[in-house]
Coordinates of N, CA and C in Angstrom, one line a residue:
S1460 N 0.6 -33.5 10.0 CA 1.2 -33.5 11.3 C 0.0 -34.8 12.0
I1461 N 0.5 -35.7 12.9 CA -0.3 -36.5 13.7 C -0.6 -36.2 14.9
I1462 N -1.6 -36.2 15.5 CA -1.7 -36.8 16.8 C -2.4 -38.4 16.9
R1463 N -1.6 -38.4 17.6 CA -1.5 -40.1 18.4 C -2.5 -40.4 19.5
L1464 N -3.8 -40.8 20.1 CA -4.0 -41.6 21.1 C -4.4 -42.6 21.4
Q1465 N -4.7 -43.0 22.3 CA -4.5 -44.4 22.4 C -5.0 -45.7 21.4
M1466 N -6.0 -45.4 21.4 CA -6.7 -46.4 20.0 C -6.5 -45.3 18.7
I1467 N -6.8 -44.6 18.8 CA -6.7 -43.7 17.2 C -5.5 -42.6 16.8
S1468 N -5.3 -42.0 15.5 CA -4.9 -41.4 15.1 C -5.0 -40.5 14.2
I1469 N -5.0 -38.9 14.7 CA -5.7 -38.4 13.5 C -4.6 -37.3 13.1
H1470 N -5.2 -37.4 11.6 CA -4.3 -36.6 10.8 C -4.5 -35.6 10.6
C1471 N -3.3 -34.6 11.0 CA -4.3 -32.7 11.9 C -4.1 -31.9 10.5
A1472 N -3.1 -32.6 9.2 CA -3.1 -31.9 7.8 C -4.5 -31.0 7.3
E1473 N -5.8 -31.7 7.1 CA -6.4 -31.3 7.0 C -7.3 -30.6 7.6
I1474 N -7.4 -30.9 8.8 CA -8.0 -29.9 10.4 C -7.6 -28.2 10.3
N1475 N -6.1 -28.7 9.8 CA -5.3 -27.0 9.8 C -5.3 -26.2 8.5
E1476 N -5.5 -26.9 7.5 CA -5.6 -26.1 6.3 C -7.0 -25.7 5.8
A1477 N -8.5 -26.0 6.5 CA -9.5 -26.2 6.6 C -9.8 -24.5 7.9
L1478 N -8.6 -24.6 9.1 CA -9.1 -23.8 10.1 C -8.0 -22.6 9.2
C1479 N -7.2 -23.0 9.0 CA -5.9 -21.8 7.8 C -7.6 -20.7 7.2
Q1480 N -8.3 -21.2 6.1 CA -9.1 -21.4 5.2 C -10.4 -20.8 5.8
K1481 N -10.9 -20.7 6.7 CA -11.3 -20.7 7.5 C -11.2 -19.0 8.5
A1482 N -10.1 -18.6 9.1 CA -9.0 -17.9 9.7 C -9.0 -17.1 8.3
G1483 N -8.6 -16.9 7.6 CA -8.4 -16.0 6.6 C -9.4 -15.8 5.8
E1484 N -11.0 -16.4 5.6 CA -12.1 -15.7 5.2 C -12.5 -14.8 6.6
A1485 N -12.2 -15.2 7.5 CA -12.8 -14.2 8.2 C -12.1 -13.0 8.7
V1486 N -10.7 -12.8 8.6 CA -9.8 -11.6 8.3 C -10.4 -10.9 7.4
D1487 N -10.7 -11.4 6.0 CA -11.3 -10.8 5.0 C -12.8 -10.0 5.1
L1488 N -13.3 -10.8 6.1 CA -14.7 -10.1 6.1 C -14.6 -9.1 7.1
L1489 N -13.1 -8.9 8.0 CA -13.0 -8.5 9.2 C -12.6 -6.6 8.1
L1490 N -12.1 -7.5 7.4 CA -11.4 -5.9 7.1 C -12.2 -5.7 5.6
Q1491 N -13.2 -5.7 5.2 CA -14.3 -5.3 4.2 C -14.9 -4.4 4.9
A1492 N -15.1 -5.0 6.4 CA -15.7 -4.4 7.4 C -15.4 -3.2 7.9
I1493 N -14.3 -3.3 8.0 CA -13.7 -1.6 8.4 C -13.2 -1.2 7.8
M1494 N -13.4 -1.5 6.5 CA -13.1 -0.4 5.1 C -14.3 -0.1 4.6
R1495 N -15.3 -0.7 4.7 CA -16.4 0.0 4.6 C -16.6 0.7 5.9
S1496 N -16.7 1.1 6.7 CA -17.5 2.2 7.8 C -16.2 3.3 7.8
V1497 N -14.4 2.9 7.2 CA -13.7 4.2 7.3 C -14.5 5.4 6.0
L1498 N -14.8 4.4 5.3 CA -15.5 5.0 4.0 C -16.4 5.7 4.7
L1499 N -17.3 4.8 4.9 CA -18.4 5.6 5.9 C -18.4 6.7 5.9
R1500 N -17.5 7.2 7.3 CA -16.7 7.9 8.0 C -16.6 9.4 7.5
N1501 N -15.1 8.8 6.8 CA -14.8 10.2 5.4 C -16.1 10.8 5.0
D1502 N -16.8 9.8 4.0 CA -18.3 10.4 3.8 C -18.7 11.2 4.4
Q1503 N -19.0 11.2 5.7 CA -19.4 12.0 6.6 C -18.8 13.1 7.3
L1504 N -17.5 13.0 7.2 CA -16.4 14.1 7.5 C -16.5 15.0 6.4
V1505 N -16.1 14.6 5.1 CA -16.3 15.3 4.2 C -17.1 16.6 4.2
K1506 N -19.0 15.5 4.1 CA -20.4 16.6 4.7 C -20.4 17.4 5.6
S1507 N -19.8 17.1 6.2 CA -19.2 18.4 8.5 C -19.3 19.5 7.2
F1508 N -17.8 18.9 6.6 CA -17.1 20.5 6.4 C -18.1 21.0 5.3
Q1509 N -18.5 19.9 4.6 CA -19.4 20.8 3.2 C -20.2 22.0 4.2
T1510 N -21.4 21.3 4.6 CA -22.2 22.0 5.9 C -20.9 23.3 5.8
A1511 N -20.6 22.7 7.0 CA -20.3 23.8 8.1 C -19.8 25.4 7.1
V1512 N -19.2 25.0 6.0 CA -18.5 27.0 4.6 C -19.6 26.5 4.7
N1513 N -20.4 25.9 3.7 CA -22.0 26.6 3.4 C -22.7 28.1 4.5
L1514 N -22.3 27.2 5.7 CA -22.8 27.9 6.2 C -22.3 29.5 6.4
M1515 N -20.9 29.0 6.6 CA -20.0 29.9 6.8 C -20.2 31.5 5.6
V1516 N -20.8 30.7 4.4 CA -20.5 31.4 2.9 C -22.0 32.7 3.2
K1517 N -22.7 32.1 3.2 CA -24.1 32.5 3.3 C -24.2 33.7 3.7
K1518 N -23.9 34.9 2.3 CA -23.5 36.0 3.2 C -25.3 36.7 3.7
P1519 N -25.5 37.7 4.8 CA -26.6 37.3 5.7 C -27.2 38.8 5.0
T1520 N -28.2 38.9 5.2 CA -28.7 40.0 4.4 C -29.9 40.8 5.4
S1521 N -29.6 40.6 7.2 CA -30.1 40.9 8.2 C -29.3 41.3 9.5
E1522 N -28.7 42.0 9.8 CA -28.5 41.8 11.7 C -28.6 40.5 12.2
A1523 N -30.2 40.1 12.2 CA -30.4 38.9 12.9 C -29.5 37.9 12.6
E1524 N -29.4 37.5 11.2 CA -28.5 36.8 9.8 C -27.2 37.0 10.5
L1525 N -26.5 38.0 10.7 CA -25.0 38.7 10.9 C -24.9 38.1 12.2
V1526 N -25.4 37.9 12.9 CA -25.4 37.6 14.6 C -25.5 36.1 14.3
D1527 N -26.3 35.1 13.8 CA -26.7 34.0 13.7 C -24.7 33.3 13.0
L1528 N -24.9 34.2 12.1 CA -23.9 33.9 11.4 C -22.3 33.9 12.2
E1529 N -22.0 35.2 12.4 CA -21.1 35.2 13.7 C -21.0 33.6 14.4
G1530 N -22.0 33.6 15.2 CA -22.1 32.9 16.8 C -22.0 31.2 15.9
H1531 N -22.4 30.6 15.1 CA -21.9 29.8 14.2 C -20.5 29.6 13.9
V1532 N -19.3 30.8 13.4 CA -18.8 31.1 13.0 C -17.5 30.7 14.5
Q1533 N -18.2 30.9 15.6 CA -17.7 30.9 16.4 C -17.6 29.8 17.5
S1534 N -18.8 28.9 17.1 CA -19.3 27.9 17.8 C -18.4 26.9 17.1
F1535 N -18.6 27.0 16.1 CA -17.6 26.2 14.9 C -16.1 26.7 15.3
R1536 N -15.4 27.1 15.3 CA -14.1 27.7 15.1 C -13.3 26.9 17.0
T1537 N -14.7 26.9 18.2 CA -14.3 26.4 19.1 C -14.6 25.0 19.5
S1538 N -15.6 24.0 18.8 CA -15.6 23.0 19.2 C -16.6 22.4 17.9
G1539 N -16.9 22.5 17.0 CA -17.0 21.8 16.1 C -15.4 21.1 15.0
L1540 N -14.2 22.4 14.6 CA -13.2 22.2 13.9 C -12.5 20.9 15.2
H1541 N -12.3 21.3 16.0 CA -12.3 20.7 16.9 C -12.1 18.9 16.2
R1542 N -14.2 19.0 16.5 CA -14.1 17.4 16.4 C -13.5 16.8 15.0
L1543 N -14.0 17.8 14.1 CA -14.3 17.2 12.8 C -12.2 17.0 12.4
K1544 N -11.6 17.5 13.2 CA -10.3 17.0 13.0 C -9.8 16.2 13.2
E1545 N -10.1 16.1 15.0 CA -9.7 14.4 15.7 C -10.9 13.4 14.9
E1546 N -12.1 13.4 14.2 CA -12.6 12.7 13.2 C -11.4 12.3 12.4
F1547 N -11.1 13.3 11.6 CA -9.5 13.3 10.4 C -8.8 12.4 11.1
V1548 N -8.3 12.6 12.1 CA -6.7 11.5 12.4 C -7.5 10.7 12.7
D1549 N -8.3 9.4 13.6 CA -9.1 8.5 13.7 C -9.4 8.0 12.1
V1550 N -10.1 8.5 11.2 CA -10.8 8.0 9.9 C -8.8 7.7 9.3
R1551 N -7.6 9.0 9.3 CA -6.6 8.4 8.8 C -6.0 7.4 8.5
A1552 N -6.3 7.0 10.6 CA -5.2 6.1 11.0 C -5.5 4.5 10.8
W1553 N -7.0 4.6 10.8 CA -7.9 4.0 10.8 C -7.4 2.9 8.8
F1554 N -7.4 4.0 8.4 CA -7.2 3.7 6.4 C -5.6 3.3 6.5
G1555 N -4.8 4.6 7.2 CA -3.4 3.5 7.6 C -3.3 2.3 7.5
L1556 N -4.3 1.7 8.9 CA -4.1 0.7 9.1 C -4.2 -0.8 7.8
L1557 N -5.2 -0.2 7.2 CA -5.9 -0.8 6.0 C -4.7 -0.9 5.3
S1558 N -3.8 0.2 4.4 CA -3.2 0.1 3.4 C -1.7 -0.8 4.0
D1559 N -1.7 -0.6 5.4 CA -0.7 -1.0 5.6 C -1.1 -3.1 6.0
C1560 N -2.0 -3.6 6.0 CA -2.3 -5.0 6.2 C -1.6 -5.5 5.0
E1561 N -1.2 -6.7 5.5 CA -0.5 -7.7 4.9 C -1.2 -8.6 4.2
A1562 N -2.6 -8.9 4.3 CA -3.8 -9.3 2.8 C -3.6 -9.2 2.2
L1563 N -2.5 -9.6 1.2 CA -2.5 -9.1 -0.5 C -3.8 -9.1 -1.3
Q1564 N -4.4 -9.6 -1.1 CA -5.6 -10.3 -1.5 C -6.8 -8.4 -1.4
F1565 N -6.7 -8.2 0.1 CA -6.8 -6.7 0.8 C -6.7 -5.8 -0.1
K1566 N -5.4 -5.3 -0.5 CA -3.8 -4.5 -1.0 C -4.8 -3.9 -2.2
A1567 N -5.3 -5.1 -3.0 CA -5.5 -4.8 -4.5 C -7.1 -4.3 -3.9
M1568 N -7.8 -4.6 -3.2 CA -8.5 -3.9 -3.1 C -8.8 -2.6 -3.0
L1569 N -8.3 -2.1 -2.5 CA -7.6 -0.4 -1.9 C -7.8 0.3 -3.5
R1570 N -8.8 0.9 -4.6 CA -8.4 1.5 -5.3 C -8.1 3.4 -5.3
D1571 N -8.1 3.4 -6.0 CA -7.4 5.0 -6.8 C -9.3 5.8 -5.6
C1572 N -10.3 5.3 -6.1 CA -11.2 6.2 -5.1 C -11.1 6.1 -4.1
H1573 N -10.8 5.2 -2.8 CA -10.8 5.2 -2.4 C -9.1 6.2 -1.8
Y1574 N -8.6 6.3 -2.0 CA -7.3 7.0 -1.9 C -7.9 8.5 -1.6
Q1575 N -8.4 9.1 -3.3 CA -9.2 10.5 -3.0 C -9.9 10.7 -1.8
A1576 N -10.4 9.5 -1.7 CA -12.2 9.8 -0.7 C -10.9 10.7 0.5
I1577 N -9.9 10.4 0.9 CA -9.0 10.4 2.0 C -8.7 11.5 1.5
F1578 N -8.2 11.8 0.3 CA -7.7 13.1 -0.5 C -8.6 14.4 0.1
S1579 N -10.3 13.4 -0.3 CA -10.6 15.0 0.3 C -10.7 15.3 1.2
S1580 N -11.0 14.5 2.2 CA -11.0 14.8 3.5 C -9.9 15.9 4.3
A1581 N -8.5 15.6 3.6 CA -7.6 16.0 4.0 C -7.3 17.0 3.2
H1582 N -7.8 17.8 2.4 CA -8.0 18.8 1.5 C -8.7 19.6 2.3
W1583 N -9.7 19.2 3.3 CA -10.7 20.0 4.0 C -9.9 20.4 5.2
V1584 N -8.6 19.4 6.0 CA -8.6 19.8 7.0 C -7.8 21.1 6.7
H1585 N -6.4 20.7 6.4 CA -6.3 21.5 5.4 C -6.3 22.8 4.9
S1586 N -7.3 23.3 5.1 CA -8.2 24.2 3.9 C -9.0 25.2 5.0
I1587 N -9.6 24.2 5.9 CA -10.7 24.8 6.4 C -10.4 25.9 7.8
D1588 N -8.8 26.1 8.3 CA -9.2 27.4 9.4 C -8.7 28.4 8.1
Q1589 N -8.2 28.5 6.9 CA -8.1 29.9 6.2 C -9.6 30.0 6.0
I1590 N -10.6 29.2 5.3 CA -11.7 29.3 5.0 C -12.8 30.4 6.6
V1591 N -12.0 29.7 8.0 CA -12.8 30.1 9.2 C -12.0 31.9 8.8
E1592 N -11.0 31.3 8.7 CA -10.4 32.7 9.7 C -11.2 33.9 8.0
D1593 N -11.2 33.7 7.1 CA -11.7 34.3 5.6 C -12.5 35.2 6.1
R1594 N -13.6 34.6 7.0 CA -14.5 34.8 7.3 C -14.8 35.2 8.3
E1595 N -13.8 35.5 9.0 CA -13.6 36.3 10.6 C -13.6 37.7 10.5

């Protein structure tokens, strides 16, 4: 397309092409940053579940340790579990946004390991209630 002014004509095809290219690069950078953030949050979530379970399965050797363990299990049940489940819902929503992305070159970046990472946290979310119940 051409923009005609009083003394000049501006050919916009090259400008439009350059702007589209820069916009595409910006989208790619943003999607990569989101993916790194989501994977990092997911890894931290899995580690949080593992830490909580490791504390729960530890066999108490004294009454004081038993009281501490019961307190930990109760605290985890009332607040920690809810917080971790909310974090999973948020991570899953962001991952859903990435997997629904129309940028085909970005879809090609998603590998089995990315889906496996989300599956790992989903497994914890679905099994943690039973683990806590068994410990109680």
